[in-house]
CSV table of C-alpha atoms in Angstrom, one decimal:
chain,number,residue,atom,x,y,z
A,1,MET,CA,119.4,81.3,108.9
A,2,THR,CA,119.9,81.0,112.6
A,3,SER,CA,117.9,82.0,115.6
A,4,THR,CA,118.4,85.3,117.2
A,5,PRO,CA,119.4,84.7,120.9
A,6,ALA,CA,117.0,86.1,123.5
A,7,SER,CA,119.9,88.2,124.8
A,8,THR,CA,120.3,90.4,121.7
A,9,PRO,CA,119.3,94.0,121.9
A,10,THR,CA,116.2,93.4,119.8
A,11,ALA,CA,114.7,90.8,122.2
A,12,ALA,CA,113.2,91.2,125.7
A,13,SER,CA,115.1,89.5,128.4
A,14,ARG,CA,112.3,89.7,131.0
A,15,LEU,CA,108.6,89.5,130.9
A,16,ASN,CA,106.8,92.9,130.8
A,17,ARG,CA,103.6,92.9,132.9
A,18,ARG,CA,101.9,95.0,130.2
A,19,VAL,CA,102.3,92.3,127.6
A,20,VAL,CA,100.8,89.8,130.0
A,21,GLY,CA,97.8,92.2,130.4
A,22,ILE,CA,97.2,92.7,126.7
A,23,SER,CA,97.7,88.9,126.1
A,24,ILE,CA,95.0,88.2,128.7
A,25,GLY,CA,92.7,90.7,127.1
A,26,ALA,CA,93.1,89.1,123.7
A,27,ALA,CA,92.7,85.6,125.2
A,28,LEU,CA,89.2,86.7,126.4
A,29,GLY,CA,88.2,85.7,122.9
A,30,GLY,CA,89.4,82.2,123.8
A,31,PHE,CA,87.2,82.2,126.9
A,32,LEU,CA,84.1,82.9,124.7
A,33,PHE,CA,85.4,80.4,122.2
A,34,GLY,CA,85.3,77.7,125.0
A,35,PHE,CA,82.1,78.9,126.5
A,36,ASP,CA,80.2,79.1,123.2
A,37,SER,CA,81.5,75.7,122.1
A,38,SER,CA,80.6,73.9,125.3
A,39,VAL,CA,77.4,75.6,126.4
A,40,ILE,CA,75.5,73.2,124.2
A,41,ASN,CA,76.6,70.3,126.4
A,42,GLY,CA,74.0,70.8,129.2
A,43,ALA,CA,71.3,71.7,126.7
A,44,VAL,CA,71.5,68.8,124.2
A,45,ASP,CA,68.8,66.6,125.7
A,46,SER,CA,66.5,69.5,126.4
A,47,ILE,CA,66.7,70.8,122.9
A,48,GLN,CA,66.2,67.3,121.5
A,49,GLY,CA,63.0,66.9,123.7
A,50,GLU,CA,61.8,70.4,123.1
A,51,TYR,CA,61.8,70.1,119.3
A,52,GLU,CA,61.4,66.3,119.1
A,53,LEU,CA,64.6,65.8,117.1
A,54,SER,CA,66.0,62.5,115.8
A,55,ASP,CA,69.6,61.5,116.9
A,56,ALA,CA,70.9,62.5,113.4
A,57,PHE,CA,69.3,65.9,113.5
A,58,THR,CA,70.4,66.4,117.0
A,59,GLY,CA,74.0,65.8,115.9
A,60,PHE,CA,73.5,68.4,113.1
A,61,ALA,CA,72.0,71.0,115.5
A,62,VAL,CA,75.0,70.5,117.9
A,63,ALA,CA,77.5,70.8,115.1
A,64,SER,CA,75.8,73.6,113.2
A,65,THR,CA,77.8,76.3,115.1
A,66,LEU,CA,81.0,74.6,113.8
A,67,LEU,CA,80.2,75.4,110.2
A,68,GLY,CA,80.0,79.1,111.2
A,69,CYS,CA,83.3,78.6,113.0
A,70,ALA,CA,84.9,77.5,109.7
A,71,VAL,CA,83.6,80.4,107.8
A,72,GLY,CA,84.5,82.9,110.5
A,73,ALA,CA,88.1,81.5,110.7
A,74,TRP,CA,88.4,81.6,106.9
A,75,PHE,CA,87.6,85.3,106.6
A,76,ALA,CA,89.1,86.5,109.8
A,77,GLY,CA,92.6,86.5,108.4
A,78,THR,CA,91.7,88.6,105.4
A,79,ILE,CA,89.8,91.1,107.5
A,80,ALA,CA,92.6,91.2,110.1
A,81,ASN,CA,95.2,91.9,107.4
A,82,ARG,CA,93.1,94.7,105.9
A,83,TYR,CA,91.5,96.4,109.0
A,84,GLY,CA,93.7,95.3,111.9
A,85,ARG,CA,93.5,92.7,114.7
A,86,ILE,CA,91.6,94.8,117.1
A,87,ARG,CA,88.6,95.4,114.8
A,88,VAL,CA,88.2,91.7,114.3
A,89,MET,CA,88.0,91.3,118.1
A,90,VAL,CA,85.3,93.9,118.3
A,91,ILE,CA,83.3,92.4,115.5
A,92,ALA,CA,83.6,89.0,117.2
A,93,SER,CA,82.3,90.4,120.5
A,94,ILE,CA,79.2,91.8,118.8
A,95,LEU,CA,78.5,88.5,117.2
A,96,PHE,CA,79.0,86.6,120.5
A,97,LEU,CA,76.5,89.0,122.2
A,98,ALA,CA,73.9,88.6,119.4
A,99,SER,CA,74.2,84.8,119.4
A,100,ALA,CA,73.9,84.5,123.1
A,101,LEU,CA,70.6,86.5,123.3
A,102,GLY,CA,69.2,85.0,120.1
A,103,SER,CA,69.9,81.4,121.0
A,104,GLY,CA,68.3,81.8,124.4
A,105,LEU,CA,65.2,83.4,123.0
A,106,ALA,CA,64.9,81.0,119.9
A,107,PHE,CA,61.3,80.0,119.1
A,108,GLY,CA,62.2,77.1,116.8
A,109,ILE,CA,65.0,74.7,115.9
A,110,TRP,CA,66.0,76.5,112.7
A,111,ASP,CA,65.9,79.8,114.5
A,112,LEU,CA,68.3,78.3,117.1
A,113,VAL,CA,70.6,76.9,114.4
A,114,ILE,CA,70.9,80.3,112.7
A,115,TRP,CA,71.8,82.0,116.0
A,116,ARG,CA,74.3,79.2,116.8
A,117,VAL,CA,75.9,79.6,113.3
A,118,LEU,CA,76.2,83.3,114.0
A,119,GLY,CA,78.0,82.6,117.2
A,120,GLY,CA,80.2,80.2,115.3
A,121,LEU,CA,81.4,83.0,113.1
A,122,ALA,CA,82.5,84.8,116.2
A,123,VAL,CA,84.2,81.7,117.6
A,124,GLY,CA,86.0,81.1,114.3
A,125,ALA,CA,87.3,84.7,114.2
A,126,ALA,CA,88.4,84.5,117.8
A,127,SER,CA,90.3,81.3,117.2
A,128,VAL,CA,92.3,83.0,114.5
A,129,ILE,CA,92.9,86.5,115.9
A,130,ALA,CA,93.9,85.6,119.5
A,131,PRO,CA,96.9,83.4,118.8
A,132,ALA,CA,98.0,85.6,116.0
A,133,TYR,CA,97.8,88.8,118.1
A,134,ILE,CA,99.5,87.2,121.2
A,135,ALA,CA,102.3,85.8,119.1
A,136,GLU,CA,102.9,89.2,117.4
A,137,VAL,CA,103.1,91.1,120.7
A,138,SER,CA,105.1,88.5,122.7
A,139,PRO,CA,108.9,88.4,123.2
A,140,SER,CA,110.2,85.1,121.7
A,141,LYS,CA,111.5,83.9,125.1
A,142,PHE,CA,108.1,84.0,126.6
A,143,ARG,CA,105.9,83.5,123.5
A,144,GLY,CA,105.0,79.9,124.3
A,145,ARG,CA,103.6,80.6,127.8
A,146,LEU,CA,101.8,83.7,126.6
A,147,GLY,CA,100.4,81.8,123.6
A,148,SER,CA,99.2,79.1,126.0
A,149,LEU,CA,96.9,81.7,127.6
A,150,GLN,CA,94.6,81.2,124.7
A,151,GLN,CA,94.1,77.5,125.6
A,152,LEU,CA,93.8,78.4,129.3
A,153,ALA,CA,91.1,80.8,128.4
A,154,ILE,CA,89.4,78.2,126.2
A,155,VAL,CA,89.3,75.5,128.9
A,156,THR,CA,88.2,78.1,131.5
A,157,GLY,CA,85.4,79.1,129.2
A,158,ILE,CA,84.4,75.4,128.9
A,159,PHE,CA,84.5,75.0,132.7
A,160,THR,CA,82.4,78.1,133.1
A,161,ALA,CA,79.8,76.9,130.6
A,162,LEU,CA,79.5,73.5,132.2
A,163,LEU,CA,79.4,75.0,135.7
A,164,THR,CA,76.8,77.5,134.7
A,165,GLY,CA,74.7,74.8,133.0
A,166,GLN,CA,74.9,72.7,136.2
A,167,LEU,CA,73.8,75.6,138.4
A,168,PHE,CA,70.9,76.6,136.2
A,169,ALA,CA,69.7,72.9,135.9
A,170,GLU,CA,69.9,72.3,139.6
A,171,ALA,CA,68.2,75.6,140.5
A,172,ALA,CA,65.4,74.9,138.1
A,173,GLY,CA,65.1,71.2,139.0
A,174,GLY,CA,66.2,70.2,135.5
A,175,ALA,CA,67.6,71.8,132.3
A,176,SER,CA,64.1,71.5,130.7
A,177,GLU,CA,62.3,73.1,133.6
A,178,ASP,CA,61.1,76.7,133.8
A,179,PHE,CA,63.5,79.2,135.5
A,180,TRP,CA,63.6,83.0,135.5
A,181,PHE,CA,60.7,84.8,133.7
A,182,GLY,CA,59.2,81.5,132.6
A,183,LEU,CA,62.1,80.6,130.3
A,184,GLU,CA,63.6,77.1,130.6
A,185,ALA,CA,67.0,76.7,132.3
A,186,TRP,CA,68.7,75.6,129.0
A,187,ARG,CA,67.8,79.0,127.5
A,188,TRP,CA,69.5,80.8,130.3
A,189,MET,CA,72.6,78.7,129.7
A,190,PHE,CA,72.9,80.4,126.3
A,191,MET,CA,72.1,83.9,127.5
A,192,ALA,CA,74.7,83.8,130.3
A,193,GLU,CA,77.3,84.3,127.5
A,194,ALA,CA,76.1,87.9,126.9
A,195,LEU,CA,78.1,89.2,129.9
A,196,PRO,CA,81.5,88.0,129.0
A,197,ALA,CA,80.8,88.9,125.3
A,198,ALA,CA,80.3,92.6,126.4
A,199,ILE,CA,83.4,92.5,128.6
A,200,TYR,CA,85.5,91.2,125.6
A,201,GLY,CA,84.3,94.0,123.4
A,202,ILE,CA,85.2,96.6,125.9
A,203,ALA,CA,88.6,95.1,126.6
A,204,ALA,CA,89.4,94.8,122.9
A,205,LEU,CA,88.9,98.5,122.4
A,206,ARG,CA,91.6,99.2,125.0
A,207,LEU,CA,94.2,96.9,123.5
A,208,PRO,CA,97.1,98.3,121.3
A,209,GLU,CA,97.2,97.2,117.7
A,210,SER,CA,99.7,94.5,116.7
A,211,PRO,CA,103.1,96.1,116.0
A,212,ARG,CA,103.6,93.9,112.9
A,213,TYR,CA,100.3,95.0,111.5
A,214,LEU,CA,101.2,98.7,112.2
A,215,VAL,CA,104.6,98.3,110.4
A,216,GLY,CA,102.7,96.8,107.4
A,217,GLN,CA,100.5,99.9,107.3
A,218,GLY,CA,103.5,102.2,107.4
A,219,LYS,CA,102.8,103.3,111.0
A,220,ASP,CA,106.3,102.8,112.3
A,221,ASP,CA,106.0,105.4,115.2
A,222,GLN,CA,102.9,103.6,116.6
A,223,ALA,CA,104.6,100.2,116.2
A,224,ALA,CA,107.7,101.5,118.1
A,225,ASP,CA,105.5,102.7,121.0
A,226,VAL,CA,103.8,99.3,121.3
A,227,LEU,CA,107.2,97.4,121.0
A,228,ARG,CA,108.8,99.7,123.6
A,229,MET,CA,105.9,99.9,126.1
A,230,PHE,CA,104.4,96.4,125.9
A,231,THR,CA,106.9,94.0,124.4
A,232,GLY,CA,109.9,95.3,126.2
A,233,VAL,CA,112.2,95.5,123.1
A,234,ASP,CA,115.3,97.6,123.7
A,235,ASP,CA,116.5,98.3,120.1
A,236,VAL,CA,113.2,99.3,118.6
A,237,ASP,CA,114.6,100.6,115.3
A,238,HIS,CA,116.4,97.4,114.6
A,239,LYS,CA,113.3,95.3,115.4
A,240,ILE,CA,111.1,97.4,113.1
A,241,GLN,CA,113.7,96.9,110.4
A,242,GLU,CA,113.5,93.1,110.9
A,243,ILE,CA,109.7,93.2,110.7
A,244,GLU,CA,109.8,95.3,107.5
A,245,GLU,CA,112.2,92.9,105.9
A,246,SER,CA,110.1,89.9,106.8
A,247,LEU,CA,106.9,91.6,105.5
A,248,HIS,CA,108.5,92.4,102.2
A,249,ARG,CA,109.8,88.9,101.4
A,250,GLU,CA,106.6,88.3,99.4
A,251,GLU,CA,105.1,90.8,97.0
A,252,LYS,CA,101.4,90.5,97.9
A,253,GLN,CA,99.4,89.7,100.9
A,254,SER,CA,96.5,87.3,100.0
A,255,LEU,CA,95.4,83.7,100.2
A,256,ARG,CA,97.3,83.3,96.9
A,257,ASP,CA,100.5,83.6,98.9
A,258,LEU,CA,99.8,80.2,100.4
A,259,ARG,CA,100.2,78.4,97.1
A,260,GLY,CA,103.0,76.0,96.7
A,261,HIS,CA,104.1,72.8,95.1
A,262,ALA,CA,102.8,70.4,97.8
A,263,LEU,CA,99.2,69.7,96.6
A,264,GLY,CA,98.7,73.3,95.8
A,265,LEU,CA,100.0,74.8,99.1
A,266,LYS,CA,103.3,75.6,100.8
A,267,PRO,CA,104.5,72.6,103.0
A,268,ILE,CA,104.4,74.8,106.1
A,269,VAL,CA,100.7,75.5,105.5
A,270,TRP,CA,100.0,71.8,105.2
A,271,THR,CA,101.8,71.2,108.5
A,272,GLY,CA,99.5,73.8,110.1
A,273,ILE,CA,96.4,72.2,108.6
A,274,LEU,CA,97.3,68.7,109.7
A,275,LEU,CA,98.1,69.9,113.2
A,276,SER,CA,94.6,71.4,113.3
A,277,VAL,CA,92.9,68.3,111.9
A,278,PHE,CA,94.7,65.8,114.3
A,279,GLN,CA,93.9,68.1,117.3
A,280,GLN,CA,90.2,67.4,116.5
A,281,PHE,CA,90.3,63.9,115.1
A,282,VAL,CA,91.4,62.5,118.5
A,283,GLY,CA,87.9,63.3,119.6
A,284,ILE,CA,88.5,65.8,122.4
A,285,ASN,CA,85.3,67.7,121.7
A,286,VAL,CA,83.2,64.6,122.0
A,287,ILE,CA,84.1,64.8,125.7
A,288,PHE,CA,83.0,68.4,126.0
A,289,TYR,CA,80.0,68.4,123.7
A,290,TYR,CA,78.5,65.1,124.6
A,291,SER,CA,80.0,64.1,128.0
A,292,THR,CA,76.8,64.9,130.0
A,293,THR,CA,74.7,62.8,127.7
A,294,LEU,CA,77.4,60.1,127.5
A,295,TRP,CA,77.6,59.6,131.3
A,296,GLN,CA,73.8,59.6,131.6
A,297,SER,CA,73.7,56.9,129.0
A,298,VAL,CA,75.8,54.7,131.2
A,299,GLY,CA,73.6,55.0,134.2
A,300,PHE,CA,74.6,58.4,135.8
A,301,GLU,CA,71.8,60.7,137.1
A,302,GLU,CA,71.6,64.1,135.4
A,303,SER,CA,73.3,65.9,138.4
A,304,GLN,CA,76.0,63.2,138.5
A,305,ALA,CA,76.6,63.5,134.8
A,306,PHE,CA,76.9,67.3,135.0
A,307,LEU,CA,79.3,67.0,138.0
A,308,THR,CA,81.5,64.5,136.1
A,309,SER,CA,81.7,66.7,133.1
A,310,THR,CA,82.6,69.7,135.3
A,311,ILE,CA,85.3,67.7,137.1
A,312,THR,CA,86.7,66.8,133.7
A,313,SER,CA,86.8,70.5,132.7
A,314,VAL,CA,88.6,71.5,136.0
A,315,THR,CA,91.2,68.8,135.2
A,316,ASN,CA,91.7,70.4,131.8
A,317,ILE,CA,92.4,73.8,133.4
A,318,VAL,CA,94.9,72.4,135.8
A,319,VAL,CA,96.9,70.6,133.2
A,320,THR,CA,96.8,73.6,130.9
A,321,ILE,CA,98.6,75.6,133.6
A,322,VAL,CA,101.2,72.9,133.7
A,323,ALA,CA,101.6,73.3,130.0
A,324,ILE,CA,102.1,77.0,130.3
A,325,ILE,CA,105.0,76.3,132.8
A,326,LEU,CA,106.6,73.7,130.5
A,327,VAL,CA,106.2,74.9,126.9
A,328,ASP,CA,109.1,77.4,126.8
A,329,ARG,CA,111.3,75.0,128.8
A,330,ILE,CA,111.1,71.6,127.0
A,331,GLY,CA,109.7,72.8,123.7
A,332,ARG,CA,106.6,72.3,121.5
A,333,ARG,CA,107.7,69.2,119.6
A,334,LEU,CA,108.5,66.9,122.6
A,335,MET,CA,105.3,67.9,124.3
A,336,LEU,CA,103.3,66.9,121.3
A,337,LEU,CA,105.1,63.5,121.1
A,338,ILE,CA,104.3,62.8,124.8
A,339,GLY,CA,100.7,63.9,124.3
A,340,SER,CA,100.1,61.7,121.3
A,341,THR,CA,101.5,58.7,123.1
A,342,GLY,CA,99.4,59.3,126.2
A,343,MET,CA,96.2,60.0,124.2
A,344,ALA,CA,96.6,56.8,122.2
A,345,ILE,CA,96.9,54.7,125.4
A,346,SER,CA,94.1,56.4,127.3
A,347,LEU,CA,91.7,56.3,124.3
A,348,GLY,CA,92.5,52.6,123.8
A,349,ILE,CA,91.6,52.0,127.5
A,350,MET,CA,88.3,53.7,126.9
A,351,ALA,CA,87.6,51.6,123.8
A,352,ILE,CA,88.2,48.4,125.8
A,353,ALA,CA,86.1,49.7,128.7
A,354,PHE,CA,83.1,50.3,126.5
A,355,SER,CA,83.4,46.8,125.1
A,356,GLN,CA,82.4,45.7,128.6
A,357,ALA,CA,79.3,47.9,128.6
A,358,ILE,CA,75.8,46.5,129.2
A,359,THR,CA,73.2,47.4,126.6
A,360,ASP,CA,69.4,47.1,126.4
A,361,ASP,CA,67.3,45.7,123.6
A,362,ALA,CA,67.6,48.9,121.7
A,363,GLY,CA,71.4,48.8,121.9
A,364,GLU,CA,71.6,51.7,124.4
A,365,VAL,CA,74.3,51.5,127.0
A,366,THR,CA,72.8,51.1,130.5
A,367,GLY,CA,75.9,50.2,132.6
A,368,PHE,CA,79.1,48.3,132.8
A,369,ASN,CA,80.3,44.9,134.0
A,370,GLY,CA,82.4,45.1,137.2
A,371,GLU,CA,84.6,48.1,137.5
A,372,TRP,CA,84.7,49.0,133.8
A,373,GLY,CA,82.6,52.1,134.4
A,374,THR,CA,85.2,53.5,136.7
A,375,ILE,CA,88.0,52.5,134.2
A,376,ALA,CA,86.1,54.4,131.5
A,377,ILE,CA,86.0,57.5,133.6
A,378,VAL,CA,89.7,57.2,134.5
A,379,GLY,CA,90.5,56.7,130.8
A,380,ALA,CA,88.5,59.8,129.8
A,381,ASN,CA,90.2,62.0,132.4
A,382,ALA,CA,93.6,60.6,131.5
A,383,PHE,CA,92.9,61.5,127.9
A,384,VAL,CA,91.9,65.1,129.0
A,385,VAL,CA,95.2,65.3,131.0
A,386,PHE,CA,97.4,64.3,128.1
A,387,PHE,CA,95.4,66.5,125.6
A,388,GLY,CA,95.2,69.5,127.9
A,389,ALA,CA,98.9,69.4,128.8
A,390,THR,CA,100.1,69.1,125.2
A,391,TRP,CA,98.0,69.2,122.1
A,392,GLY,CA,95.4,71.6,123.5
A,393,PRO,CA,97.7,74.6,124.1
A,394,VAL,CA,100.7,73.7,122.0
A,395,VAL,CA,98.9,73.5,118.7
A,396,TRP,CA,97.6,77.1,119.2
A,397,VAL,CA,101.1,78.2,120.1
A,398,LEU,CA,102.5,76.7,117.0
A,399,LEU,CA,99.8,78.1,114.7
A,400,GLY,CA,100.4,81.5,116.1
A,401,GLU,CA,104.2,81.5,115.6
A,402,MET,CA,105.2,79.0,112.9
A,403,PHE,CA,104.1,81.0,109.8
A,404,PRO,CA,106.1,84.0,108.5
A,405,ASN,CA,104.8,87.5,109.2
A,406,ARG,CA,103.6,88.1,105.6
A,407,ILE,CA,101.2,85.2,105.5
A,408,ARG,CA,100.6,84.6,109.3
A,409,ALA,CA,97.0,85.7,109.5
A,410,SER,CA,96.0,84.1,106.2
A,411,ALA,CA,97.8,80.8,106.9
A,412,LEU,CA,96.4,80.7,110.4
A,413,ALA,CA,92.9,81.4,109.0
A,414,VAL,CA,93.2,78.4,106.6
A,415,ALA,CA,94.5,76.1,109.4
A,416,ALA,CA,91.8,77.3,111.8
A,417,ALA,CA,89.1,76.7,109.2
A,418,ALA,CA,90.4,73.2,108.7
A,419,GLN,CA,90.3,72.7,112.4
A,420,TRP,CA,86.6,73.7,112.6
A,421,LEU,CA,85.7,71.5,109.7
A,422,ALA,CA,87.4,68.6,111.4
A,423,ASN,CA,85.6,69.5,114.6
A,424,TRP,CA,82.3,69.6,112.8
A,425,ALA,CA,83.0,66.2,111.2
A,426,ILE,CA,83.8,64.6,114.5
A,427,THR,CA,80.9,66.2,116.3
A,428,VAL,CA,78.2,65.4,113.8
A,429,SER,CA,79.5,61.8,113.3
A,430,PHE,CA,79.6,60.9,117.0
A,431,PRO,CA,75.9,59.9,117.3
A,432,THR,CA,76.4,57.6,114.3
A,433,PHE,CA,79.7,56.3,115.7
A,434,ALA,CA,78.0,55.7,119.1
A,435,SER,CA,75.1,53.8,117.4
A,436,ILE,CA,77.7,51.5,115.9
A,437,GLY,CA,79.3,51.2,119.3
A,438,LEU,CA,81.4,53.3,121.7
A,439,THR,CA,84.2,50.8,121.3
A,440,PHE,CA,84.3,51.6,117.6
A,441,ALA,CA,84.1,55.4,118.3
A,442,TYR,CA,87.0,55.5,120.8
A,443,GLY,CA,89.0,53.0,118.9
A,444,PHE,CA,88.8,55.4,115.9
A,445,TYR,CA,90.0,58.3,118.1
A,446,ALA,CA,92.8,56.1,119.5
A,447,SER,CA,94.0,55.3,115.9
A,448,MET,CA,94.0,59.1,115.1
A,449,ALA,CA,96.2,59.7,118.2
A,450,LEU,CA,98.6,57.1,117.0
A,451,LEU,CA,98.8,58.6,113.5
A,452,SER,CA,99.4,62.1,115.1
A,453,LEU,CA,102.5,60.6,116.8
A,454,ILE,CA,103.9,59.6,113.5
A,455,PHE,CA,103.0,63.0,111.9
A,456,VAL,CA,104.7,65.0,114.7
A,457,PHE,CA,107.9,63.0,114.5
A,458,PHE,CA,108.3,63.5,110.8
A,459,ARG,CA,106.6,66.9,110.0
A,460,VAL,CA,106.4,69.2,113.0
A,461,PRO,CA,109.2,71.7,113.6
A,462,GLU,CA,110.6,73.0,116.9
A,463,THR,CA,110.0,76.8,117.1
A,464,LYS,CA,111.1,77.4,120.7
A,465,GLY,CA,113.3,80.5,121.0
A,466,MET,CA,112.9,81.5,117.3
A,467,GLU,CA,111.9,85.1,116.5
A,468,LEU,CA,108.8,85.5,114.3
A,469,GLU,CA,110.9,87.3,111.7
A,470,GLU,CA,113.0,84.1,111.3
A,471,MET,CA,110.0,82.0,110.1
A,472,SER,CA,110.1,81.6,106.3
A,473,SER,CA,107.4,80.4,103.9
A,474,ASP,CA,109.7,78.7,101.5
A,475,VAL,CA,110.4,75.8,103.9
A,476,SER,CA,109.3,72.3,104.5
A,477,VAL,CA,109.8,70.3,107.7
A,478,LYS,CA,111.9,67.2,108.2
A,479,ARG,CA,112.2,65.5,111.5
A,480,GLY,CA,111.6,68.6,113.6
A,481,HIS,CA,113.7,71.0,111.6
A,482,PHE,CA,112.9,73.8,109.2
A,483,VAL,CA,114.4,73.0,105.8
A,484,ARG,CA,114.7,75.7,103.1
A,485,GLU,CA,113.8,74.6,99.6
A,486,THR,CA,116.1,75.8,96.9
A,487,ALA,CA,115.7,75.1,93.2
A,488,GLY,CA,118.2,72.6,91.7
A,489,THR,CA,120.0,72.0,94.9
A,490,ALA,CA,119.7,69.9,98.0
A,491,ALA,CA,117.6,71.4,100.8
A,492,ASP,CA,119.7,73.3,103.2
A,493,GLU,CA,118.8,73.2,106.9
A,494,ILE,CA,118.2,76.6,108.3
A,495,ARG,CA,117.6,75.4,111.8
């Protein structure tokens, strides 16, 4: 099977402003994904002091939302296949709204954990539905940059959460101090999410349903309207025929369709799972969940720590824009290889820098020898640059496009659930890793970055320019190429 050139009648040769608009609307879920995931950053120390938590339980409280994320991601695919992509977005917006208000008004730690888990369900659902929807409405020529809007929205949400936390903390004189209506500033950090949650729900109701979902439901006329008005396809009838053929390659649409001979799953599904796991095992969310606490531990004042975290998130936004510009030009695979190399080096620098840290009798870091503190900050920001320009957006692009139509939502759900479980494992383990030593922690993340380089070289395909209808589930990947598996014969390259 070969790629359909972008110039064929079935493909859009120019970018339709309407598809940009609906992609941005869908990506609002990514904004809430980033905001909800990072809002805990400025509240960690206040929550620990408010409820007198141990370091281990603090790690659990911070990571509790990630368990909800895994569950939300796991079921989002099934719900999206049955009831549509738009309904999942609306449900997620309601959960985001409830979590924001409940977390801010929590009266105890377990109450807070429950509300954070509820928010996690919404984050997990948004992490599945946004890349799937954007991939399904985007022309292949522009799918990479439109898919990258998800990551841009995520990092913008992270920045907004950090900036909001900083403003509330400074206005109140500290995150633990009383602010409006006698509620502590850290509570308002959570409740600030209610506004974008409401906007997301309203926006979702105005989005058209995915044409691939509509074809699967036998609503060809509605699918044709969406393809014509939003995607810019010229030969709509031919495109619908292609979608129908891809949808009927497998008899039934369920999680059972993911089964294969490679440890129980299809090889392409394992590729998606490992992409997700490596994206988290390099430790990116340690920077965004614990950065304020981390920089305070090495001698920064609270306001300086907030500012440093905010600058890091701005850096992430800038490099994500760079990724959007490059992803459809140089391809997904090369960007991941560059990112893995850069992350391994920058994380290694951080590990060396923390080996020069000064600790007190309790083993807590209080400062650095010489200029190693500055080197640690440079290493952290270099890591964010390489991650934000490559692994951050490109993994979401690949997860949205690399699976065939029939199993896309289900396969993406499994991969996203794996990502959230990996995120949870890294987040909850960081306090323990840090107690062993930050050199150990960042050395571990550096080793994961190095392994990701090897994984990408041997197992990750290049999907630039391919139509979604060309993706097949009976394939494995060898050195960047899809390879169809046929019984009794050698594998035949299909791309």
